[in-house]
């Protein structure tokens, strides 16, 4: 037992070094699962062939029947005939066997018991023995068929004694008249089924054990609600007390029993017999008979023949045909998916490397195929296929990745939904047109609400493509308007669905989209507003850094927006103690009163403070990473040099003067590290000529390289050259009129070490 448990545990144990996001086995699994799911959505037997509708022209060759087959009725026509049969069948009732004498006997027995109870209550009241109400309640439970409330008993007792004034009929007369009227009503044919539920004009009644059916007009019978209401109408005007009226109603409800009992089983059997007799066909097509000729218009009769031919052909398919067809479908889907895999592998390798991103893309493609599958399951006389929301996929992939990947995936998705719908390339064409314009509409988004502007572009794409196809098929105006309406619904719903799914995917896959970055770059963000007010020097430094980093990142093909936004937040930890950083100091330097170790501790602490602040404001992890990475593990050299002799004398390491790291692990983080050092060191340079600026940039890049700070961020020497050129171009523009005043010279060394 223990061995079996250990084997199960070992089976589910993740091997050392396993990385879900990059593992090749996971990639293969994602591909296979996607492939199988899409195959399951494909129709069971429907080859890729021309779609046809009434009013269009048959553009294929003449279609000759290879075998004889019946022409089946339209599904809706058949359902209408079934409904007519259901409505025409008379409900079947059985006689309950209730006799008039039996009703008379039951009523007489009831009123005798009621009189006895009321008489006993009167005696008890005169003798002042017991609680009248409790006595009455006990008696009614044991002897009567009708249960009255205490208030009704009280009213009935007062009525019996003659204490109620204003009643137009006495207790004795009411009892007699009510009994006679109930006996009279019992002679009628009373059903247990509401007449409002009977759709036919007659009902069938089984008489006796001989099961002889007689027909009764519905107008000649009553349901129980009717006869009870007739009693109320007769006696309520005679009684001013509401409780007494309710007593009469309850008595009527008990003793007016149905004489006709609805037999649901016999009725359903009769309905099914009639339905089975309805013919499902309206003719036959003989073998070698022409079904339709090329260029003939498709009429309603022709469509029925085509539908019947496809249905019978499906029934004639054998097991071998199914197997061969599934191989063909599997290959077709496999080719489409493999073409997309090759695109990702060679055009977007960074996306292909991340299994989470592959799952995201796969889920969106499967979602559209599911919509296509649902459109085949809904049998309505409307173009529901236009509610396949391919633009949703286009919008999301454009925002999360880029327009090129979105364009290619949208094309693949359109081919797949055409396959799911049995070769419906009409909907593929319409969906692709809407998707392309959706991609165009969200390429350069500045805020989340701009998703909704895609509505107009999707509407244009859908409308033009629908009109083009409708005019080509010479469809009538009502069909065109119907298709345009559903195309408009698609255009309205796609941005709404995309908006909701974007929030879901950002949370579920921990994605930081360019849209999120653009929102974070707004200087009205609470953190940036606080930074600008409490540490204006740091804020200005971050903005200049952002310009340097964005241009450099764009130059080497990295994410410029991510680098710029990372710069804006990289020093937010300085908000806690802004006065200890030279860019925020005016005259006094607080470090003059501190020992080097304490100064270094304060300077280094802004990294930890920044991470805490970023987490508090729920910044994306990609932005938080810039806070510790932009310093890596470099030395705070200014204070280290001041304390160097003491460290050597005490035999201590320089670790207390190093930032905790980690080192930059992305190209963007490496660029931000260099931009931070370059901006701080060149800010107060004496006579910042292009030559001096270039020399300073080279010095900083070489220092970071030699210190191993750029070992983990994949920046090549070619990248570093382009980064240097980008930095230099911006810095020359900033400093070409810069004149350094003598008093600034004293601060230069501190600025180069403390500010960065």
XYZ file of C-alpha atoms in Angstrom:
756
model
C 0.000 0.000 0.000
C 2.773 2.404 0.988
C 4.613 1.613 -2.252
C 1.514 2.391 -4.331
C 0.971 5.700 -2.535
C 4.623 6.617 -3.075
C 4.371 5.844 -6.797
C 1.259 7.988 -7.141
C 2.980 10.810 -5.262
C 6.083 10.493 -7.466
C 3.898 10.571 -10.580
C 2.406 13.946 -9.643
C 5.652 15.407 -8.304
C 7.053 18.118 -10.558
C 10.601 17.140 -11.568
C 13.454 19.480 -10.582
C 14.030 22.267 -13.062
C 10.566 21.918 -14.619
C 9.236 25.251 -15.888
C 5.591 25.174 -16.933
C 5.878 28.378 -18.951
C 8.663 27.120 -21.218
C 8.457 23.302 -21.137
C 8.249 21.819 -24.641
C 6.009 18.978 -23.439
C 3.448 21.505 -22.237
C 3.527 23.192 -25.661
C 2.805 19.891 -27.384
C -0.003 19.193 -24.917
C -1.598 22.597 -25.579
C -1.485 21.937 -29.312
C -2.987 18.448 -29.060
C -5.798 19.539 -26.721
C -6.656 22.489 -28.988
C -6.617 20.209 -32.026
C -8.931 17.614 -30.448
C -11.430 20.170 -29.114
C -11.805 21.844 -32.508
C -12.247 18.457 -34.212
C -15.086 17.678 -31.796
C -16.829 20.900 -32.840
C -16.788 19.931 -36.527
C -20.054 18.553 -38.000
C -20.319 14.760 -38.037
C -20.771 14.437 -41.803
C -20.816 17.571 -43.852
C -18.195 18.083 -46.524
C -16.951 21.521 -47.453
C -19.469 22.538 -50.084
C -21.397 25.537 -51.309
C -23.932 26.968 -48.882
C -27.318 27.790 -50.347
C -30.347 29.823 -49.404
C -33.701 30.496 -51.008
C -33.353 33.271 -53.561
C -29.676 32.649 -54.348
C -28.294 31.192 -57.591
C -26.863 27.658 -57.782
C -23.335 28.262 -59.064
C -22.174 24.615 -59.101
C -22.587 22.117 -61.903
C -25.892 20.305 -62.459
C -26.731 18.081 -59.498
C -28.064 14.640 -60.504
C -29.511 12.294 -57.884
C -27.175 9.273 -57.524
C -29.986 7.364 -55.794
C -33.714 7.696 -55.136
C -34.695 9.556 -51.983
C -37.837 11.058 -50.417
C -38.320 14.817 -50.220
C -38.835 15.687 -46.582
C -41.006 18.502 -45.339
C -39.408 21.600 -43.908
C -38.800 21.157 -40.164
C -40.860 24.216 -39.319
C -43.767 23.071 -41.508
C -43.730 19.664 -39.852
C -43.688 21.247 -36.385
C -46.632 23.472 -37.355
C -48.628 20.421 -38.470
C -47.819 18.660 -35.210
C -49.032 21.670 -33.261
C -52.267 21.750 -35.250
C -52.833 18.079 -34.419
C -52.132 18.668 -30.735
C -54.630 21.527 -30.662
C -57.266 19.546 -32.556
C -57.258 16.448 -30.338
C -60.126 16.534 -27.837
C -59.005 15.901 -24.243
C -60.240 12.537 -22.940
C -62.104 12.362 -19.625
C -63.421 9.470 -17.544
C -66.607 9.538 -15.496
C -65.813 9.679 -11.798
C -68.911 7.655 -10.832
C -70.172 10.347 -8.483
C -73.938 9.942 -7.917
C -76.386 12.721 -7.017
C -77.718 10.649 -4.113
C -74.211 10.324 -2.751
C -73.743 14.094 -2.769
C -77.102 14.555 -1.016
C -76.161 12.030 1.656
C -72.752 13.595 2.260
C -74.238 17.075 2.595
C -76.915 15.866 5.024
C -74.312 14.094 7.145
C -72.070 17.181 7.135
C -74.768 19.613 8.242
C -75.971 17.202 10.978
C -72.463 17.087 12.435
C -72.094 20.843 12.101
C -75.389 21.387 13.961
C -74.286 19.030 16.735
C -70.982 20.889 17.181
C -72.637 24.293 17.238
C -75.344 23.071 19.619
C -72.750 21.617 21.974
C -70.798 24.865 21.861
C -73.949 26.778 22.803
C -74.560 24.503 25.790
C -70.948 24.857 26.934
C -71.199 28.607 26.658
C -74.372 28.709 28.771
C -72.774 26.505 31.448
C -69.534 28.582 31.280
C -67.519 25.413 30.765
C -64.440 25.335 28.621
C -63.141 27.468 25.863
C -65.619 27.591 23.023
C -62.952 28.130 20.387
C -60.816 25.200 21.489
C -63.849 22.939 21.706
C -64.941 23.864 18.213
C -61.462 23.351 16.807
C -61.148 19.923 18.434
C -64.542 18.846 17.145
C -63.939 19.978 13.570
C -60.676 18.074 13.342
C -62.347 14.832 14.389
C -65.744 14.997 12.650
C -65.846 17.443 9.719
C -64.418 17.326 6.202
C -64.117 21.123 6.095
C -61.582 22.993 8.199
C -62.516 26.504 9.345
C -60.317 29.135 10.938
C -61.071 30.370 14.501
C -62.469 33.619 13.075
C -64.774 31.695 10.750
C -65.958 29.477 13.616
C -66.670 32.529 15.701
C -68.743 34.106 12.913
C -70.538 30.804 12.199
C -71.380 30.325 15.883
C -72.776 33.858 16.170
C -74.758 33.284 12.978
C -76.123 30.005 14.347
C -77.307 31.757 17.540
C -78.834 34.622 15.552
C -76.501 37.225 17.039
C -75.461 38.647 13.653
C -77.592 41.504 12.386
C -77.792 42.573 8.786
C -77.790 39.075 7.264
C -80.549 38.647 4.670
C -80.895 34.923 5.235
C -81.061 32.848 8.413
C -78.734 30.013 9.319
C -81.402 27.362 8.790
C -82.491 28.786 5.431
C -78.893 29.126 4.262
C -78.194 25.518 5.167
C -81.228 24.300 3.253
C -80.739 26.495 0.165
C -77.013 25.798 -0.027
C -77.548 22.036 0.186
C -80.174 22.095 -2.582
C -78.058 24.341 -4.807
C -74.970 22.170 -4.418
C -77.036 19.081 -5.300
C -78.382 20.879 -8.364
C -74.914 21.915 -9.530
C -73.611 18.379 -9.032
C -75.933 17.222 -11.822
C -73.740 19.157 -14.314
C -70.649 17.763 -15.970
C -67.832 19.189 -13.863
C -64.196 18.660 -14.900
C -61.032 18.645 -12.826
C -59.209 20.446 -15.657
C -59.495 24.179 -16.139
C -61.481 25.085 -19.258
C -58.844 27.677 -20.137
C -56.407 24.786 -20.727
C -58.753 23.075 -23.185
C -57.957 24.297 -26.704
C -60.469 22.181 -28.631
C -64.209 22.862 -28.962
C -65.216 19.415 -27.683
C -64.033 16.850 -25.160
C -64.274 13.068 -25.303
C -65.848 11.169 -22.401
C -65.416 7.450 -21.659
C -68.773 6.103 -20.463
C -68.741 3.183 -18.050
C -66.533 0.109 -18.352
C -67.420 -0.339 -22.010
C -65.176 2.573 -22.841
C -67.691 4.061 -25.195
C -66.554 7.529 -26.236
C -69.079 10.328 -26.296
C -68.402 13.879 -27.354
C -69.343 16.860 -25.264
C -69.186 20.503 -26.249
C -66.849 22.493 -24.062
C -69.574 25.098 -23.661
C -71.808 22.464 -21.985
C -69.368 21.527 -19.247
C -68.026 23.363 -16.230
C -64.741 23.296 -14.369
C -64.625 23.306 -10.589
C -63.583 26.967 -10.388
C -66.675 27.939 -12.358
C -69.213 26.140 -10.159
C -67.598 27.338 -6.934
C -67.792 30.865 -8.298
C -71.465 30.305 -9.146
C -72.155 29.431 -5.495
C -70.287 32.524 -4.325
C -72.252 34.712 -6.728
C -75.556 33.366 -5.426
C -74.945 33.514 -1.658
C -72.368 36.259 -1.087
C -74.918 39.076 -1.691
C -77.061 37.538 1.096
C -74.223 37.577 3.640
C -72.623 40.768 4.867
C -70.012 38.956 6.972
C -66.836 38.073 5.017
C -66.061 35.077 7.232
C -69.485 33.568 6.469
C -68.877 34.042 2.742
C -65.598 32.178 3.131
C -67.413 29.389 5.029
C -69.814 28.975 2.094
C -66.894 28.911 -0.365
C -65.056 26.215 1.597
C -68.182 24.024 1.834
C -68.755 24.397 -1.918
C -65.156 23.566 -2.710
C -65.363 20.287 -0.766
C -68.729 18.982 -1.969
C -68.685 20.111 -5.597
C -66.609 17.204 -6.863
C -65.633 16.699 -10.534
C -67.749 14.185 -12.388
C -65.261 14.095 -15.285
C -61.609 13.256 -14.561
C -58.955 14.131 -17.141
C -57.002 11.099 -18.411
C -53.624 12.441 -19.476
C -52.232 9.078 -20.617
C -55.110 8.332 -22.994
C -55.037 11.889 -24.329
C -51.273 11.764 -24.998
C -51.658 8.359 -26.644
C -54.308 9.770 -28.982
C -52.091 12.785 -29.764
C -49.102 10.552 -30.532
C -51.230 8.306 -32.762
C -52.362 11.346 -34.756
C -48.788 12.699 -34.974
C -47.473 9.355 -36.211
C -50.033 9.526 -38.997
C -48.664 12.852 -40.288
C -46.598 12.227 -43.456
C -43.011 13.498 -43.202
C -42.442 13.624 -46.929
C -44.059 15.490 -49.798
C -42.667 13.559 -52.741
C -39.743 11.568 -54.102
C -36.717 12.200 -56.322
C -35.862 9.261 -58.583
C -32.361 8.007 -59.302
C -30.670 9.981 -62.127
C -33.282 12.742 -61.831
C -31.883 16.293 -62.015
C -32.166 17.990 -58.624
C -31.032 21.425 -59.828
C -29.252 22.860 -62.843
C -26.341 25.268 -62.868
C -27.413 28.949 -62.620
C -30.964 28.020 -61.568
C -32.464 30.085 -58.738
C -32.959 28.168 -55.509
C -36.669 28.023 -54.758
C -38.309 26.718 -51.616
C -39.066 23.405 -53.336
C -35.484 23.082 -54.595
C -34.079 23.764 -51.152
C -36.242 20.987 -49.703
C -34.809 18.593 -52.310
C -31.228 19.661 -51.533
C -31.783 19.346 -47.786
C -33.372 15.925 -48.237
C -30.502 14.759 -50.447
C -27.945 15.753 -47.810
C -29.979 14.089 -45.055
C -30.341 10.782 -46.908
C -26.697 10.844 -47.968
C -25.769 11.175 -44.288
C -27.907 8.137 -43.423
C -26.164 6.081 -46.128
C -22.700 6.824 -44.752
C -20.942 3.753 -43.334
C -18.409 3.345 -40.523
C -15.525 3.444 -42.974
C -16.777 6.714 -44.450
C -16.957 8.260 -40.986
C -13.405 7.169 -40.249
C -12.073 8.537 -43.525
C -13.921 11.799 -43.011
C -12.530 12.294 -39.512
C -9.026 11.765 -40.849
C -9.684 14.473 -43.425
C -11.111 16.858 -40.833
C -8.232 16.195 -38.461
C -5.673 16.893 -41.184
C -7.448 20.077 -42.229
C -7.441 21.467 -38.674
C -3.877 20.260 -38.114
C -2.620 22.116 -41.192
C -4.240 25.356 -40.044
C -2.893 25.040 -36.496
C 0.607 24.081 -37.659
C 0.747 27.104 -39.953
C -0.066 29.258 -36.929
C 2.571 27.466 -34.840
C 5.222 28.159 -37.493
C 4.184 31.802 -37.581
C 4.632 32.115 -33.817
C 7.880 30.146 -33.782
C 9.653 32.247 -36.380
C 7.831 35.610 -36.335
C 6.875 35.897 -32.641
C 9.339 33.594 -30.824
C 8.883 35.415 -27.505
C 5.177 34.520 -27.568
C 5.853 30.946 -28.671
C 8.291 30.534 -25.770
C 5.638 31.330 -23.143
C 3.120 28.511 -22.630
C 0.733 30.778 -20.737
C 0.460 33.009 -23.782
C -0.151 29.957 -25.976
C -2.985 28.910 -23.644
C -4.436 32.418 -23.881
C -4.399 32.410 -27.696
C -5.715 28.841 -27.825
C -8.612 29.682 -25.504
C -9.702 32.566 -27.741
C -9.608 30.422 -30.889
C -11.552 27.639 -29.161
C -14.087 30.208 -27.921
C -14.833 31.315 -31.490
C -15.138 27.712 -32.682
C -17.575 27.115 -29.828
C -19.664 30.097 -30.973
C -19.663 28.609 -34.483
C -20.767 25.238 -33.096
C -23.593 26.864 -31.114
C -24.812 28.681 -34.211
C -25.493 25.278 -35.801
C -27.420 24.019 -32.776
C -29.865 26.946 -32.718
C -32.649 26.205 -35.213
C -34.295 29.551 -35.904
C -35.182 31.452 -39.032
C -32.470 34.068 -38.501
C -28.782 34.507 -39.476
C -27.448 33.582 -36.018
C -24.082 32.714 -37.576
C -23.406 36.462 -37.627
C -23.240 36.307 -33.821
C -19.859 34.556 -33.973
C -17.783 37.290 -32.344
C -14.444 36.959 -34.163
C -13.691 40.706 -33.621
C -13.447 39.922 -29.889
C -10.386 37.771 -30.569
C -8.933 40.428 -32.875
C -9.354 43.228 -30.317
C -7.888 41.243 -27.432
C -4.869 39.912 -29.318
C -4.094 43.367 -30.714
C -4.148 44.898 -27.230
C -2.296 42.043 -25.510
C 0.260 41.408 -28.272
C 0.263 43.354 -31.543
C -1.693 43.846 -34.748
C 0.416 41.445 -36.828
C -0.159 38.471 -34.542
C -3.820 39.426 -34.245
C -4.233 39.593 -38.035
C -2.761 36.141 -38.591
C -4.689 34.529 -35.730
C -7.934 36.139 -36.967
C -7.377 34.648 -40.421
C -6.759 31.189 -38.950
C -9.826 31.556 -36.720
C -12.034 32.466 -39.700
C -10.886 29.362 -41.599
C -11.611 27.219 -38.540
C -15.137 28.575 -37.999
C -15.819 27.979 -41.704
C -14.804 24.352 -41.159
C -16.939 24.048 -38.021
C -19.933 25.311 -40.016
C -19.372 22.745 -42.747
C -17.547 24.967 -45.211
C -19.427 28.205 -44.631
C -16.882 30.570 -46.133
C -19.520 33.288 -46.321
C -19.412 33.810 -42.556
C -15.625 33.442 -42.680
C -15.410 36.330 -45.156
C -17.773 38.559 -43.152
C -15.996 37.775 -39.871
C -12.595 38.466 -41.388
C -13.664 41.874 -42.714
C -15.009 42.898 -39.301
C -11.922 41.508 -37.559
C -9.465 43.406 -39.767
C -11.143 46.750 -39.107
C -11.353 45.888 -35.398
C -7.567 45.421 -35.399
C -7.118 48.777 -37.093
C -9.368 50.526 -34.566
C -7.419 49.459 -31.453
C -3.824 49.659 -32.681
C -2.967 52.886 -30.863
C -5.166 52.942 -27.790
C -4.607 55.520 -25.068
C -7.245 54.370 -22.589
C -9.490 51.391 -21.973
C -12.711 53.086 -23.072
C -11.358 53.462 -26.596
C -12.209 49.789 -27.089
C -15.770 50.917 -27.739
C -14.794 53.020 -30.742
C -14.125 49.728 -32.537
C -17.924 49.408 -32.814
C -18.001 51.793 -35.776
C -15.176 50.005 -37.600
C -16.644 46.534 -37.034
C -20.040 47.820 -38.185
C -18.507 49.166 -41.398
C -16.636 45.910 -42.055
C -19.668 43.731 -41.370
C -22.082 45.919 -43.343
C -19.946 46.229 -46.473
C -19.146 42.507 -46.592
C -22.802 41.557 -45.978
C -23.972 43.917 -48.727
C -21.367 42.558 -51.146
C -22.441 38.951 -50.602
C -26.173 39.783 -50.587
C -25.963 41.686 -53.870
C -23.933 38.888 -55.446
C -26.634 36.385 -54.460
C -29.493 38.719 -55.481
C -31.164 38.405 -52.079
C -34.391 40.245 -51.352
C -34.515 43.362 -49.188
C -35.899 41.621 -46.096
C -33.011 39.139 -46.069
C -30.444 41.900 -46.509
C -31.940 43.948 -43.670
C -32.030 40.887 -41.415
C -28.342 40.180 -42.060
C -27.416 43.832 -41.540
C -29.282 43.843 -38.212
C -27.376 40.820 -36.917
C -24.132 42.309 -38.227
C -24.882 45.444 -36.193
C -25.559 43.340 -33.083
C -22.177 41.693 -33.616
C -20.541 45.127 -33.859
C -22.227 46.296 -30.646
C -21.537 43.183 -28.587
C -17.940 42.526 -29.677
C -16.383 45.557 -27.894
C -18.484 44.874 -24.792
C -17.375 41.233 -24.618
C -13.772 42.213 -25.379
C -13.809 44.794 -22.575
C -14.940 42.202 -20.037
C -12.591 39.468 -21.273
C -9.626 41.864 -21.255
C -10.077 42.396 -17.524
C -10.376 38.624 -17.030
C -7.266 37.782 -19.056
C -5.205 40.511 -17.392
C -6.040 39.038 -13.973
C -5.960 35.338 -14.881
C -2.719 35.442 -16.889
C -1.094 38.350 -15.019
C -0.627 40.292 -18.221
C 0.510 43.879 -18.388
C -0.753 45.179 -21.713
C 0.399 48.351 -23.441
C -3.043 49.684 -22.573
C -2.308 49.195 -18.873
C 1.089 50.834 -19.332
C -0.432 53.851 -21.067
C -2.858 54.241 -18.168
C 0.029 54.000 -15.667
C 1.965 56.667 -17.566
C -0.712 59.242 -16.764
C 0.878 61.814 -14.429
C -2.449 62.001 -12.584
C -1.793 58.556 -11.124
C -1.756 58.958 -7.305
C 1.812 57.667 -6.962
C 3.202 59.971 -9.632
C 1.332 62.949 -8.188
C 2.789 62.185 -4.761
C 6.264 61.763 -6.236
C 6.060 65.098 -8.075
C 4.938 66.957 -4.944
C 7.239 65.341 -2.357
C 10.297 64.616 -4.508
C 10.177 66.982 -7.512
C 13.835 66.421 -8.363
C 13.358 62.668 -8.483
C 10.200 63.127 -10.566
C 12.054 65.248 -13.131
C 14.911 62.750 -13.170
C 12.393 59.941 -13.855
C 10.816 61.801 -16.778
C 14.189 62.393 -18.467
C 15.056 58.745 -17.834
C 11.764 57.727 -19.437
C 12.613 59.613 -22.626
C 16.084 58.053 -22.745
C 14.827 54.527 -22.066
C 11.900 54.586 -24.491
C 14.007 55.681 -27.444
C 16.753 53.192 -26.617
C 14.265 50.337 -26.215
C 12.612 51.154 -29.530
C 16.034 51.206 -31.174
C 16.793 47.597 -30.188
C 13.258 46.220 -30.614
C 12.377 46.105 -26.911
C 9.167 47.449 -25.365
C 9.646 51.212 -25.259
C 6.405 51.927 -23.405
C 7.299 49.405 -20.688
C 10.762 50.934 -20.286
C 9.356 54.464 -20.043
C 6.696 53.561 -17.464
C 9.267 51.558 -15.512
C 11.353 54.736 -15.264
C 8.407 56.712 -13.918
C 8.033 54.338 -10.962
C 11.598 53.111 -10.413
C 12.375 55.612 -7.616
C 8.990 55.885 -5.865
C 10.676 54.611 -2.707
C 12.308 58.026 -2.336
C 8.897 59.455 -1.394
C 9.526 58.217 2.166
C 12.723 60.320 2.666
C 13.062 62.674 -0.315
C 15.388 65.095 1.503
C 18.189 62.492 1.673
C 18.603 62.387 -2.107
C 20.717 65.052 -3.753
C 18.313 65.806 -6.601
C 15.743 66.944 -4.016
C 18.164 68.939 -1.813
C 18.375 72.716 -1.880
C 21.299 73.878 0.297
C 21.949 71.512 3.192
C 23.092 67.933 2.690
C 21.715 65.786 5.523
C 24.382 63.154 4.943
C 27.032 65.534 6.282
C 25.726 64.740 9.786
C 25.627 60.954 9.301
C 28.300 58.289 9.168
C 28.783 56.576 5.784
C 27.136 53.305 6.861
C 23.947 55.054 7.977
C 23.894 57.160 4.808
C 24.297 54.070 2.627
C 21.553 52.283 4.552
C 19.156 55.193 3.958
C 20.058 55.432 0.263
C 19.636 51.677 -0.287
C 16.350 51.575 1.666
C 14.465 53.346 -1.111
C 14.443 50.077 -3.059
C 12.632 48.168 -0.321
C 10.327 51.129 0.365
C 9.543 51.394 -3.338
C 8.572 47.731 -3.655
C 6.231 48.018 -0.644
C 4.644 51.161 -2.053
C 4.215 49.564 -5.490
C 2.541 46.510 -3.978
C 0.269 48.742 -1.909
C -0.922 50.481 -5.088
C -1.119 47.101 -6.888
C 1.254 47.979 -9.689
C 1.880 45.156 -12.196
C 4.816 42.881 -11.392
C 6.559 43.969 -14.605
C 6.707 47.522 -13.216
C 7.650 46.440 -9.682
C 10.635 44.532 -11.107
C 12.231 47.791 -12.252
C 12.528 49.051 -8.660
C 15.184 46.576 -7.420
C 16.639 45.762 -10.842
C 17.572 49.297 -11.887
C 20.350 49.254 -9.252
C 21.184 45.573 -9.461
C 23.947 44.841 -6.961
C 26.120 47.916 -7.595
C 28.060 49.744 -4.878
C 26.991 53.048 -3.371
C 30.520 54.136 -4.240
C 30.496 57.643 -2.748
C 29.878 56.445 0.811
C 31.872 53.249 0.260
C 34.930 55.288 -0.657
C 34.509 57.466 2.446
C 34.471 54.357 4.638
C 36.934 52.259 2.645
C 39.875 52.616 5.026
C 37.745 51.732 8.051
C 36.369 48.662 6.273
C 39.840 47.440 5.389
C 41.077 48.039 8.933
C 38.145 46.090 10.392
C 38.380 43.373 7.748
C 34.730 43.841 6.714
C 33.322 43.198 3.235
C 31.694 45.879 1.131
C 28.291 44.081 1.063
C 26.659 46.674 3.336
C 27.323 49.245 0.611
C 25.794 47.134 -2.190
C 22.197 47.164 -3.357
C 20.435 43.831 -2.698
C 19.545 43.160 -6.354
C 18.497 41.249 -8.335
C 20.364 42.197 -11.472
C 18.323 43.223 -14.525
C 16.751 40.168 -16.173
C 15.114 41.878 -19.171
C 16.394 44.199 -21.854
C 14.065 46.926 -20.615
C 15.422 46.652 -17.050
C 19.001 46.789 -18.347
C 18.210 49.914 -20.355
C 16.629 51.571 -17.308
C 19.734 50.794 -15.208
C 21.948 52.488 -17.797
C 19.553 55.418 -18.275
C 19.427 56.003 -14.509
C 23.201 56.241 -14.225
C 23.654 58.247 -17.436
C 20.993 60.847 -16.622
C 22.264 61.383 -13.063
C 25.924 61.622 -14.013
C 25.444 63.916 -17.015
C 22.992 66.238 -15.281
C 25.725 68.348 -13.643
C 28.602 67.821 -16.053
C 30.911 70.726 -16.638
C 30.550 71.919 -20.226
C 28.560 68.868 -21.483
C 29.829 68.725 -25.062
C 28.871 65.813 -27.317
C 32.354 64.367 -26.882
C 32.191 64.493 -23.090
C 28.677 63.080 -23.080
C 29.716 60.174 -25.293
C 32.728 59.493 -23.097
C 30.562 59.517 -19.965
C 28.044 57.111 -21.516
C 30.859 54.766 -22.548
C 32.295 54.882 -19.020
C 28.986 53.947 -17.394
C 28.244 51.135 -19.867
C 31.728 49.685 -19.369
C 31.443 49.913 -15.576
C 28.158 48.032 -15.602
C 29.543 45.418 -17.977
C 32.715 44.895 -15.964
C 30.713 44.652 -12.738
C 28.538 41.919 -14.283
C 25.341 43.907 -13.858
C 24.164 43.210 -17.432
C 24.953 39.488 -17.480
C 21.325 38.353 -17.128
C 19.431 40.703 -19.454
C 20.462 39.446 -22.925
C 21.758 42.809 -24.149
C 24.265 42.274 -26.959
C 27.179 44.543 -27.799
C 25.226 45.635 -30.857
C 22.298 46.538 -28.590
C 24.590 48.521 -26.283
C 25.941 50.491 -29.244
C 22.424 51.430 -30.325
C 21.475 52.290 -26.747
C 24.495 54.563 -26.490
C 23.605 56.318 -29.758
C 20.002 56.827 -28.588
C 21.140 58.229 -25.229
C 23.614 60.547 -26.887
C 21.086 61.958 -29.361
C 18.687 62.936 -26.554
C 21.345 64.214 -24.143
C 22.943 66.433 -26.791
C 19.524 67.971 -27.363
C 19.068 68.559 -23.629
C 22.544 69.911 -22.829
C 23.597 71.806 -25.952
C 22.920 75.185 -24.208
C 23.752 73.955 -20.704
C 26.311 76.124 -18.847
C 27.673 74.759 -15.590
C 28.150 77.332 -12.844
C 31.191 77.037 -10.542
C 29.227 76.266 -7.381
C 27.641 73.265 -9.087
C 31.031 71.629 -9.527
C 31.189 70.789 -5.828
C 28.046 68.673 -6.057
C 28.976 66.705 -9.151
C 30.647 63.776 -7.433
C 27.787 63.377 -4.966
C 25.213 63.540 -7.752
C 26.912 60.814 -9.710
C 26.845 58.429 -6.747
C 23.929 59.388 -4.531
C 21.299 60.229 -7.144
C 21.669 56.871 -8.869
